Coordinates of C-alpha atoms and ligand atoms in Angstrom, one line a residue:
M1 CA 0.0 0.0 0.0
N2 CA 1.3 3.5 -0.7
E3 CA 0.0 7.0 -1.0
D4 CA -1.1 6.5 -4.6
E5 CA -3.4 3.8 -3.5
W6 CA -4.7 5.8 -0.6
M7 CA -5.9 8.8 -2.6
N8 CA -8.5 10.1 -0.3
I9 CA -7.6 10.4 3.4
L10 CA -10.3 11.8 5.7
V11 CA -9.8 12.7 9.3
I12 CA -12.8 13.0 11.5
N13 CA -11.9 14.8 14.5
G14 CA -14.6 14.0 17.1
S15 CA -13.1 15.8 20.1
P16 CA -15.3 18.6 21.5
K17 CA -12.0 20.5 22.0
G18 CA -11.5 20.8 18.2
G19 CA -8.0 21.8 17.3
S20 CA -6.7 21.6 20.8
S21 CA -7.5 17.9 21.2
N22 CA -4.9 15.6 22.7
S23 CA -6.0 12.8 20.4
L24 CA -5.6 15.0 17.4
K25 CA -1.9 15.4 18.2
L26 CA -1.5 11.6 17.8
A27 CA -3.5 11.7 14.5
H28 CA -1.3 14.5 13.2
A29 CA 1.8 12.5 14.1
F30 CA 0.3 9.5 12.3
L31 CA -0.5 11.6 9.2
S32 CA 3.0 13.2 9.2
G33 CA 4.6 9.6 9.4
A34 CA 2.4 8.3 6.6
G35 CA 3.1 11.3 4.5
W36 CA -0.5 12.2 4.0
S37 CA -0.2 15.9 4.0
G38 CA -3.2 16.4 1.8
A39 CA -5.7 14.7 4.2
E40 CA -9.0 16.5 4.7
T41 CA -10.3 17.1 8.3
V42 CA -13.9 17.3 9.4
T43 CA -14.0 18.9 12.8
V44 CA -17.2 17.5 14.5
A45 CA -17.3 20.3 17.0
D46 CA -17.6 22.9 14.3
T47 CA -20.1 21.0 12.1
E48 CA -23.8 21.1 12.5
I49 CA -24.8 17.4 13.0
A50 CA -28.3 16.9 14.5
P51 CA -29.1 13.5 16.1
C52 CA -30.7 10.8 13.8
L53 CA -34.5 11.0 14.0
G54 CA -35.0 7.3 13.6
C55 CA -37.5 7.8 10.8
F56 CA -35.8 5.4 8.3
S57 CA -36.7 7.9 5.5
C58 CA -33.1 7.3 4.1
W59 CA -34.1 3.7 3.6
N60 CA -37.6 3.9 2.3
K61 CA -38.8 7.3 1.2
T62 CA -35.6 9.0 0.0
P63 CA -33.1 5.9 -0.4
G64 CA -29.6 7.0 0.5
T65 CA -30.6 10.5 1.6
C66 CA -31.4 11.8 5.0
V67 CA -34.3 14.0 5.6
I68 CA -32.2 16.3 7.8
H69 CA -30.3 18.9 5.8
D70 CA -27.2 19.9 7.9
G71 CA -23.5 19.4 7.9
M72 CA -23.9 15.7 7.8
S73 CA -24.7 15.6 4.0
G74 CA -21.3 16.9 3.1
T75 CA -19.6 14.7 5.7
L76 CA -21.4 11.6 4.5
A77 CA -20.2 12.3 0.9
K78 CA -16.7 12.7 2.3
I79 CA -16.9 9.4 4.2
I80 CA -18.2 7.5 1.2
A81 CA -15.4 8.9 -1.0
A82 CA -12.6 8.2 1.5
D83 CA -10.1 5.4 1.1
V84 CA -8.9 5.8 4.7
V85 CA -10.9 7.4 7.5
I86 CA -8.9 8.4 10.6
W87 CA -11.3 8.7 13.5
T88 CA -9.8 10.7 16.3
F89 CA -11.6 11.4 19.4
P90 CA -11.3 11.2 23.3
L91 CA -13.0 8.4 25.2
Y92 CA -16.1 9.7 27.0
Y93 CA -17.8 7.4 29.6
F94 CA -16.1 4.4 27.9
S95 CA -17.6 5.5 24.6
V96 CA -17.3 8.3 22.0
P97 CA -18.4 11.8 22.7
G98 CA -22.1 12.5 22.0
K99 CA -21.7 14.7 18.9
L100 CA -19.5 12.0 17.2
K101 CA -22.1 9.5 18.1
N102 CA -24.7 11.6 16.2
L103 CA -22.3 11.5 13.2
I104 CA -21.9 7.7 13.5
D105 CA -25.7 7.3 13.8
R106 CA -26.4 9.5 10.9
Q107 CA -24.4 7.0 8.6
L108 CA -27.6 5.0 8.2
P109 CA -28.1 6.0 4.6
V110 CA -24.9 4.2 3.8
N111 CA -26.6 0.9 4.5
L112 CA -29.5 -0.9 2.8
P113 CA -32.6 -1.8 5.0
F114 CA -32.5 -5.6 4.3
M115 CA -31.1 -7.9 6.8
A116 CA -27.8 -9.4 5.7
G117 CA -26.5 -12.9 6.5
G118 CA -22.8 -13.1 7.5
N119 CA -22.7 -11.7 10.9
Q120 CA -24.0 -14.0 13.6
S121 CA -25.8 -11.3 15.4
G122 CA -27.3 -9.7 12.4
G123 CA -26.5 -6.7 10.1
H124 CA -27.4 -4.6 7.0
P125 CA -25.7 -4.8 3.7
P126 CA -23.8 -1.7 2.3
R127 CA -25.4 0.6 -0.2
Y128 CA -22.0 1.4 -1.8
D129 CA -18.9 -0.7 -2.4
L130 CA -16.6 0.4 0.4
S131 CA -14.6 -2.7 0.5
R132 CA -11.4 -0.8 -0.2
Q133 CA -11.9 1.5 2.8
R134 CA -9.8 1.3 5.9
H135 CA -10.5 2.8 9.4
I136 CA -7.8 4.0 11.7
V137 CA -9.0 4.7 15.1
I138 CA -6.8 7.1 17.2
S139 CA -8.0 8.0 20.7
T140 CA -6.7 9.1 24.1
C141 CA -8.4 8.6 27.4
G142 CA -7.8 10.0 30.9
F143 CA -7.1 6.8 32.8
W144 CA -3.6 5.4 33.1
T145 CA -4.2 2.7 30.5
A146 CA -6.4 2.2 27.4
E147 CA -6.8 -1.5 28.2
G148 CA -10.2 -2.5 29.4
N149 CA -11.6 1.1 28.8
Y150 CA -12.3 0.8 25.1
D151 CA -14.3 -2.4 24.9
A152 CA -17.6 -0.7 23.8
V153 CA -15.6 1.4 21.2
I154 CA -13.7 -1.5 19.8
S155 CA -16.8 -3.5 19.5
M156 CA -18.8 -0.7 17.8
F157 CA -16.1 -0.1 15.1
N158 CA -15.1 -3.8 14.6
R159 CA -18.8 -4.7 14.2
Y160 CA -19.6 -1.9 11.8
Y161 CA -16.6 -1.6 9.7
G162 CA -15.0 -5.2 10.2
V163 CA -12.1 -6.3 12.3
E164 CA -9.8 -6.6 9.4
K165 CA -10.6 -3.0 8.2
C166 CA -9.8 -1.3 11.5
T167 CA -6.3 -0.2 12.9
W168 CA -6.1 0.9 16.5
I169 CA -4.0 3.5 18.4
L170 CA -5.4 3.9 21.9
C171 CA -3.5 5.8 24.5
G172 CA -4.0 6.3 28.2
Q173 CA -2.9 9.3 30.2
G174 CA -4.1 11.4 27.3
E175 CA -4.0 14.7 29.3
L176 CA -0.2 14.5 29.6
F177 CA 0.1 15.5 25.9
R178 CA -0.8 19.0 26.9
V179 CA 2.0 19.3 29.6
P180 CA 5.0 20.8 28.1
E181 CA 7.1 19.7 31.1
L182 CA 6.6 16.1 30.0
S183 CA 7.3 16.5 26.3
S184 CA 10.3 14.3 26.5
R185 CA 8.1 11.3 27.2
T186 CA 5.0 12.4 25.1
G187 CA 7.2 13.5 22.3
A188 CA 8.8 10.0 22.2
Y189 CA 5.3 8.5 22.1
L190 CA 4.4 10.8 19.3
E191 CA 7.5 9.7 17.5
T192 CA 6.3 6.0 17.8
V193 CA 2.9 7.1 16.4
R194 CA 4.7 8.8 13.5
R195 CA 6.6 5.5 12.9
A196 CA 3.3 3.6 12.9
G197 CA 2.0 6.0 10.3
A198 CA 5.0 5.4 8.1
E199 CA 4.6 1.6 8.6
F200 CA 0.9 1.7 7.8
A201 CA 1.5 3.5 4.6
A202 CA 4.1 1.1 3.7
G203 CA 1.9 -2.0 4.3
G204 CA 1.2 -2.4 8.0
I205 CA 2.2 -1.5 11.6
N206 CA 5.0 -3.7 13.0
A207 CA 4.3 -5.7 16.1
E208 CA 7.1 -4.0 17.8
T209 CA 5.5 -0.6 17.1
D210 CA 2.2 -1.8 18.2
A211 CA 3.8 -3.2 21.5
E212 CA 5.4 0.3 22.1
L213 CA 2.1 2.1 21.4
A214 CA 0.4 -0.2 24.1
E215 CA 2.9 0.8 26.8
P216 CA 1.7 3.3 29.3
L217 CA 3.3 6.7 29.2
Y218 CA 4.2 6.4 32.9
P219 CA 3.9 3.7 35.4
R220 CA 0.3 3.8 37.0
D221 CA 1.6 5.1 40.5
V222 CA 3.7 7.8 38.8
F223 CA 0.9 8.9 36.5
E224 CA -1.8 8.9 39.2
K225 CA 0.2 11.0 41.6
M226 CA 1.0 13.5 38.9
A227 CA -2.5 13.6 37.7
D228 CA -3.9 14.2 41.2
A229 CA -1.4 17.0 41.8
S230 CA -2.1 18.6 38.5
W231 CA -5.7 19.6 39.6
G232 CA -4.4 22.0 42.3
I233 CA -7.2 20.7 44.5
A234 CA -6.7 18.8 47.8
E235 CA -8.9 15.8 48.2
S236 CA -10.8 17.7 50.9
G237 CA -12.0 19.9 47.9
E238 CA -10.1 23.0 49.0
T239 CA -8.2 24.7 46.3
Q240 CA -4.4 24.8 46.5
A241 CA -3.5 27.9 44.6
D242 CA 0.2 27.2 45.4
E243 CA 1.7 26.3 42.0
G244 CA 5.1 25.7 43.7
L245 CA 3.5 23.0 45.8
N246 CA 1.8 21.4 42.9
F247 CA 5.0 21.4 40.9
T248 CA 7.0 20.0 43.8
K249 CA 4.3 17.1 44.0
Q250 CA 4.6 16.4 40.4
M251 CA 8.4 16.3 40.7
A252 CA 8.1 13.9 43.6
A253 CA 5.8 11.7 41.5
L254 CA 8.6 11.3 38.9
Y255 CA 11.2 10.1 41.4
R256 CA 12.6 6.6 40.7
P257 CA 14.1 5.4 44.0
D258 CA 17.7 4.4 43.9
G259 CA 17.7 3.1 47.5
K260 CA 19.6 6.1 49.0
P261 CA 17.5 8.2 51.5
R262 CA 17.8 12.0 50.9
V263 CA 16.0 15.1 51.8
L264 CA 15.6 17.4 48.7
E265 CA 14.7 20.9 49.6
F266 CA 13.3 23.3 47.1
C267 CA 13.3 27.0 47.8
Y268 CA 11.3 29.0 45.2
T269 CA 12.9 32.4 45.8
D270 CA 10.2 34.4 43.8
L271 CA 7.3 32.7 45.5
G272 CA 9.0 32.9 48.9
K273 CA 8.1 29.2 49.5
T274 CA 10.1 26.2 50.7
Y275 CA 9.2 22.6 50.3
Q276 CA 10.9 19.3 51.0
I277 CA 10.7 16.0 49.2
L278 CA 11.7 13.0 51.4
L279 CA 13.3 10.5 49.1
T280 CA 13.3 7.0 50.5
A281 CA 13.9 3.5 49.1
Q282 CA 10.1 3.1 48.8
G283 CA 9.4 6.4 47.0
S284 CA 8.9 10.1 47.8
E285 CA 6.8 12.3 50.1
V286 CA 6.4 16.0 49.9
I287 CA 6.4 17.8 53.3
T288 CA 5.4 21.5 53.8
D289 CA 6.4 21.9 57.5
H290 CA 8.5 20.4 60.2
F291 CA 11.4 20.3 57.8
R292 CA 14.3 18.0 58.2
Q293 CA 17.9 18.8 57.7
Y294 CA 18.3 18.8 53.9
T295 CA 20.7 16.6 52.0
T296 CA 20.5 19.0 49.0
R297 CA 18.8 22.4 48.8
I298 CA 18.1 24.0 45.5
E299 CA 17.3 27.8 45.6
T300 CA 15.8 29.0 42.4
P301 CA 13.0 31.2 41.1
F302 CA 9.9 29.2 40.4
A303 CA 9.8 30.7 36.9
L304 CA 13.2 29.3 36.2
W305 CA 12.2 25.8 37.2
R306 CA 9.2 26.0 34.8
S307 CA 11.5 27.1 32.0
I308 CA 13.9 24.1 32.7
A309 CA 11.0 21.7 33.0
R310 CA 9.5 22.9 29.7
G311 CA 12.9 22.5 28.0
E312 CA 13.3 26.2 27.3
I313 CA 16.6 26.3 29.0
S314 CA 18.7 23.3 30.2
G315 CA 19.3 22.8 33.9
P316 CA 23.1 22.6 33.4
E317 CA 23.1 25.7 31.3
A318 CA 21.2 27.7 33.9
L319 CA 23.5 26.4 36.6
F320 CA 26.6 27.5 34.5
R321 CA 25.0 30.9 34.2
R322 CA 24.6 31.0 38.0
Q323 CA 20.8 31.4 37.7
Y324 CA 20.3 29.0 40.6
K325 CA 22.2 27.8 43.6
V326 CA 22.7 24.3 45.0
L327 CA 23.7 23.8 48.7
G328 CA 24.7 20.6 50.4
D329 CA 25.3 17.4 48.5
F330 CA 25.8 18.1 44.8
S331 CA 26.0 14.5 43.7
L332 CA 22.1 14.3 43.4
M333 CA 22.3 17.1 40.7
L334 CA 24.7 14.9 38.7
R335 CA 22.1 12.1 38.7
W336 CA 19.1 14.3 38.2
D337 CA 17.9 12.8 34.9
E338 CA 18.2 9.3 36.3
L339 CA 16.3 10.0 39.4
F340 CA 13.7 12.6 38.1
G341 CA 13.9 12.1 34.3
A342 CA 10.5 12.9 32.8
S343 CA 11.2 10.4 30.0
G344 CA 9.0 7.8 31.6
S345 CA 9.6 4.1 32.4
Q346 CA 10.1 3.0 28.9
R347 CA 13.8 3.0 28.6
P348 CA 14.9 -0.3 27.1
A349 CA 16.2 -2.5 29.9
P350 CA 19.9 -3.1 29.6
E351 CA 19.3 -6.9 29.0
K352 CA 17.0 -6.1 26.2
R353 CA 19.7 -4.5 24.2
T354 CA 21.8 -6.7 21.7
P355 CA 25.5 -6.4 22.1
K356 CA 25.7 -4.4 18.9
E357 CA 23.4 -1.7 20.3
S358 CA 24.9 -1.4 23.7
P359 CA 27.1 1.8 23.7
R360 CA 30.8 1.2 24.2
G361 CA 32.4 3.4 26.9
T362 CA 35.8 4.9 26.7
N363 CA 38.8 4.1 29.0
M364 CA 41.8 6.3 29.7
A365 CA 44.0 3.3 30.1
V366 CA 43.7 2.8 26.3
L367 CA 45.3 6.2 26.0
L368 CA 48.0 5.7 28.6
I369 CA 49.1 2.1 28.0
P370 CA 51.2 2.5 24.8
W371 CA 53.0 5.6 26.3
M372 CA 53.8 3.8 29.5
A373 CA 55.1 0.8 27.6
V374 CA 57.8 3.1 26.1
W375 CA 58.4 5.1 29.2
I376 CA 59.0 2.1 31.4
G377 CA 60.4 -0.2 28.8
A378 CA 62.8 2.1 27.0
A379 CA 64.2 3.4 30.3
I380 CA 65.3 -0.2 31.1
N381 CA 66.3 -1.3 27.7
P382 CA 65.8 0.8 24.5
V383 CA 65.2 -2.0 22.1
A384 CA 63.0 -4.0 24.4
G385 CA 61.0 -0.9 25.4
G386 CA 60.8 0.2 21.7
A387 CA 59.5 -3.4 20.9
A388 CA 57.0 -3.1 23.9
G389 CA 55.9 0.3 22.6
V390 CA 55.2 -1.2 19.0
V391 CA 53.3 -4.2 20.5
A392 CA 51.3 -1.9 22.7
A393 CA 50.4 0.5 19.9
A394 CA 49.4 -2.5 17.7
C395 CA 47.2 -3.8 20.5
V396 CA 45.2 -0.6 20.8
P397 CA 43.0 -1.1 17.6
L398 CA 42.1 -4.5 19.2
I399 CA 41.1 -2.9 22.4
W400 CA 38.9 -0.5 20.4
M401 CA 36.7 -3.5 19.8
I402 CA 35.7 -3.2 23.5
F403 CA 36.2 0.5 24.2
K404 CA 35.1 3.4 21.9
P405 CA 38.1 4.9 20.2
V406 CA 39.0 8.5 21.1
V407 CA 40.8 10.8 18.6
F408 CA 43.7 11.3 21.0
E409 CA 44.2 7.5 21.1
R410 CA 44.6 7.4 17.4
I411 CA 47.3 10.3 17.7
S412 CA 49.0 8.3 20.5
V413 CA 49.2 5.2 18.5
A414 CA 50.9 7.0 15.6
L415 CA 53.3 8.9 17.9
V416 CA 54.2 5.9 20.1
A417 CA 54.8 3.7 17.1
A418 CA 57.2 6.3 15.6
L419 CA 59.1 6.9 18.9
S420 CA 59.3 3.1 19.5
L421 CA 60.9 2.6 16.1
A422 CA 63.4 5.3 16.8
A423 CA 64.3 3.6 20.0
I424 CA 64.7 0.2 18.2
L425 CA 66.7 1.8 15.5
G426 CA 69.2 3.0 18.1
Q427 CA 68.2 6.5 18.8
D428 CA 69.5 7.7 22.2
A429 CA 66.9 6.4 24.8
R430 CA 67.3 9.6 26.9
A431 CA 66.4 11.7 23.9
V432 CA 63.5 9.4 22.9
I433 CA 62.0 9.3 26.3
T434 CA 62.4 13.0 26.9
L435 CA 60.9 13.8 23.5
S436 CA 58.0 11.4 24.2
Y437 CA 57.0 13.1 27.4
G438 CA 57.1 16.5 25.6
M439 CA 54.9 15.1 22.8
F440 CA 52.6 13.6 25.2
G441 CA 52.3 17.0 27.1
L442 CA 51.8 18.9 23.7
M443 CA 49.0 16.5 22.8
W444 CA 47.3 17.2 26.2
L445 CA 47.9 21.0 25.6
A446 CA 46.1 20.7 22.3
G447 CA 43.4 18.7 24.0
A448 CA 42.8 21.6 26.3
F449 CA 41.8 23.8 23.3
T450 CA 39.8 21.4 21.2
K451 CA 36.0 21.7 21.1
T452 CA 35.8 18.7 23.4
P453 CA 38.5 18.7 26.0
L454 CA 40.5 15.5 26.2
T455 CA 39.4 14.3 29.7
A456 CA 35.7 15.0 28.7
Y457 CA 35.8 11.8 26.5
Y458 CA 36.8 9.7 29.5
S459 CA 34.5 11.3 32.2
A460 CA 31.3 11.6 30.2
A461 CA 30.2 8.2 31.1
G462 CA 29.7 9.2 34.7
Y463 CA 27.5 12.2 33.7
G464 CA 25.0 10.8 31.3
G465 CA 27.2 9.9 28.3
E466 CA 27.9 12.1 25.4
K467 CA 25.1 14.4 26.2
A468 CA 27.3 15.8 28.9
F469 CA 29.2 17.5 26.1
G470 CA 26.3 19.9 26.0
N471 CA 26.8 20.7 29.6
P472 CA 28.9 23.9 29.8
L473 CA 30.0 23.3 33.4
F474 CA 31.1 19.8 32.6
M475 CA 33.1 21.1 29.7
R476 CA 34.7 23.8 31.7
T477 CA 35.6 21.4 34.4
N478 CA 37.2 19.2 31.9
R479 CA 39.1 22.0 30.2
I480 CA 40.7 23.0 33.4
L481 CA 41.6 19.4 34.1
T482 CA 43.1 18.8 30.6
A483 CA 45.2 21.9 31.1
A484 CA 46.4 20.6 34.4
W485 CA 47.4 17.2 32.9
S486 CA 49.1 19.1 30.0
A487 CA 51.1 21.3 32.6
L488 CA 52.2 18.1 34.3
Y489 CA 53.4 16.5 31.2
L490 CA 55.0 19.6 29.8
V491 CA 57.4 19.8 32.9
T492 CA 58.0 16.1 33.1
P493 CA 60.4 15.9 30.2
I494 CA 62.6 18.5 32.1
W495 CA 63.1 16.4 35.2
T496 CA 63.1 13.2 33.1
Y497 CA 66.0 14.5 31.1
F498 CA 68.0 15.2 34.3
L499 CA 66.9 12.0 36.0
M500 CA 68.1 9.9 33.1
G501 CA 71.6 11.4 33.4
T502 CA 71.8 9.9 36.9
R503 CA 72.2 6.2 38.1
A504 CA 68.4 6.1 38.8
A505 CA 67.8 6.2 34.9
A506 CA 66.3 2.8 34.6
Y507 CA 63.6 3.6 37.2
T508 CA 62.6 6.9 35.4
G509 CA 59.6 5.3 33.8
L510 CA 58.4 3.7 37.0
I511 CA 58.9 7.0 39.0
N512 CA 57.0 8.9 36.4
A513 CA 54.2 6.4 36.3
V514 CA 53.2 7.5 39.8
C515 CA 52.3 11.0 38.4
P516 CA 49.3 9.8 36.2
I517 CA 48.0 7.7 39.2
L518 CA 48.1 10.8 41.4
M519 CA 46.7 12.9 38.7
G520 CA 43.8 10.4 38.2
I521 CA 42.9 10.7 41.9
F522 CA 43.0 14.5 41.6
T523 CA 40.8 14.3 38.5
A524 CA 38.2 12.2 40.2
W525 CA 38.0 14.6 43.1
F526 CA 38.1 17.8 41.1
Q527 CA 35.3 16.6 38.8
K528 CA 33.0 16.6 41.8
W529 CA 34.4 19.5 43.8
Y530 CA 34.5 22.1 41.0
P531 CA 30.8 21.9 39.8
A532 CA 29.7 21.8 43.5
R533 CA 31.7 24.9 44.3
W534 CA 30.3 26.6 41.2
A535 CA 26.8 25.7 42.2
K536 CA 27.2 27.3 45.7
Ligands
LIG601 C1 -17.2 13.9 29.8 C2 -15.9 13.2 29.9 C3 -15.9 11.9 30.0 C4 -14.8 11.1 30.1 N1 -14.8 9.8 30.2 C5 -13.6 9.1 30.3 C6 -13.6 7.7 30.4 O1 -14.7 7.1 30.5 N2 -12.4 7.0 30.6 C7 -11.3 7.7 30.5 O2 -10.2 7.0 30.6 N3 -11.2 9.0 30.2 C8 -12.4 9.8 30.2 N4 -12.4 11.1 30.0 C9 -11.0 11.7 29.8 C10 -10.7 12.0 28.4 O3 -10.8 10.9 27.5 C11 -9.2 12.5 28.2 O4 -9.2 13.7 28.9 C12 -8.9 12.7 26.7 O5 -7.4 12.8 26.7 C13 -9.3 14.0 26.1 O6 -8.9 13.9 24.7 P1 -9.1 15.0 23.7 O7 -8.1 16.1 24.1 O8 -8.7 14.5 22.4 O9 -10.5 15.5 23.7 C14 -13.5 11.8 29.9 C15 -13.5 13.2 29.8 C16 -14.6 14.0 29.8 C17 -14.6 15.4 29.6

């Protein structure tokens, strides 16, 4: 099936909300995936469609024509002409909204009055040949799941149009599609709907896409807590006008426990309000008084929180610009997405990934090992050290099958191979080793000025992977660290040269190996300390 075969696409938008319908967002995603830009839409809310009178005139007195002359005449003609009808509507009382039901009832002229065989429970034959026609039902409902809520709707469409003619996209938690703060999750769902559209136009929706469409946006408990908080009304019925509190409750609902108890304090500086979320192994609880000692306190205008939650500005970017303050334990901020990510529970479980899909990490040892082979080996015996350097450099491409290659590792392989050959060919070991430290230092110096600083490649894994490259504070921290490493390796050749003129020459490599170990410890500490200091 392709667009040429589906010439006439008709969208029937049955939501009383017209253009601002949640369900219509899904329908638009489907249309865009299918490439059906020319689809025509009937907005039921804007069309005059009176209820069927039940007079059967369309069957006996004026066959095929209704006695009521309103917007349904034109709509019926469009339905008859359509190759594909996309029905989009909200679930109302486990059925379709009233005005859409009027439209459905007013299709009576499309059938002949006679009783048809075939269906066990009875039916009427069609007046027109609509055998080519397909129906796509796209609907959202307010409960956490679509399952079990659409039985009446499914039965109605399947009975009237035929099971094999109907395609279904039914989505619970529909009201979340209008919450910009949750767009990372709802956007992902719309992307799946778009894919479903593309697959439908190409022949049929894949089982995998169907399964993804059936997954709830959020787990039931998360959704229900968020939904309850969104009304701004306490169960007692009293209105809670405090948007800061509602927001804090919604944030708490998104919490995914990691087993570590914490007290997260929110101070909304513009609202003059403070709330705490107790984060426990079981979940979260918002408290508004009798505050505990906080683990982490975030001081920020509420307006900024909103902007961050809506994706108008990134949290790390706002922190870099010192638009908010973090006091206490900063480590929670580094794991924010993992603990409060609005992206839902649909992340692929690690065991579901095939080895090919699982992202390879980087490892700084891959960068250091070839250099250390030359430094330690050549200081003991130039030829043996040179050979060790060549072997180590040759092994690096094999290690890249496990770890992701970094551009500086490629440069290292070339430099170490050249230096090792020079040592094997009888170049003075003192000169080769001194030069190698100098080259290593220059490579680090260059790495402090490249778009991505050298250490960033190795520390990104602990900060959400490569997306940390978009975090200005992370990049600044790593630029400083890379500069510090380059300073160390630019002075190392000086003492190395002198050390190699003494009786301790053979131990130069070993002595100098202590430096990267100490620097590694400093790096691990600085990566946590510097952003925390900045945030205060
Ligand atoms: C009168 C009314 C009845 C509703 N009945 C149900 C229902 O039976 N089950 C349900 O899950 N949601 C129900 N809802 C919630 C809507 O289906 C939900 O808000 C939907 O996402 C709205 O979609 P729309 O923006 O496309 O109109 C009802 C909403 C209204 C206003």
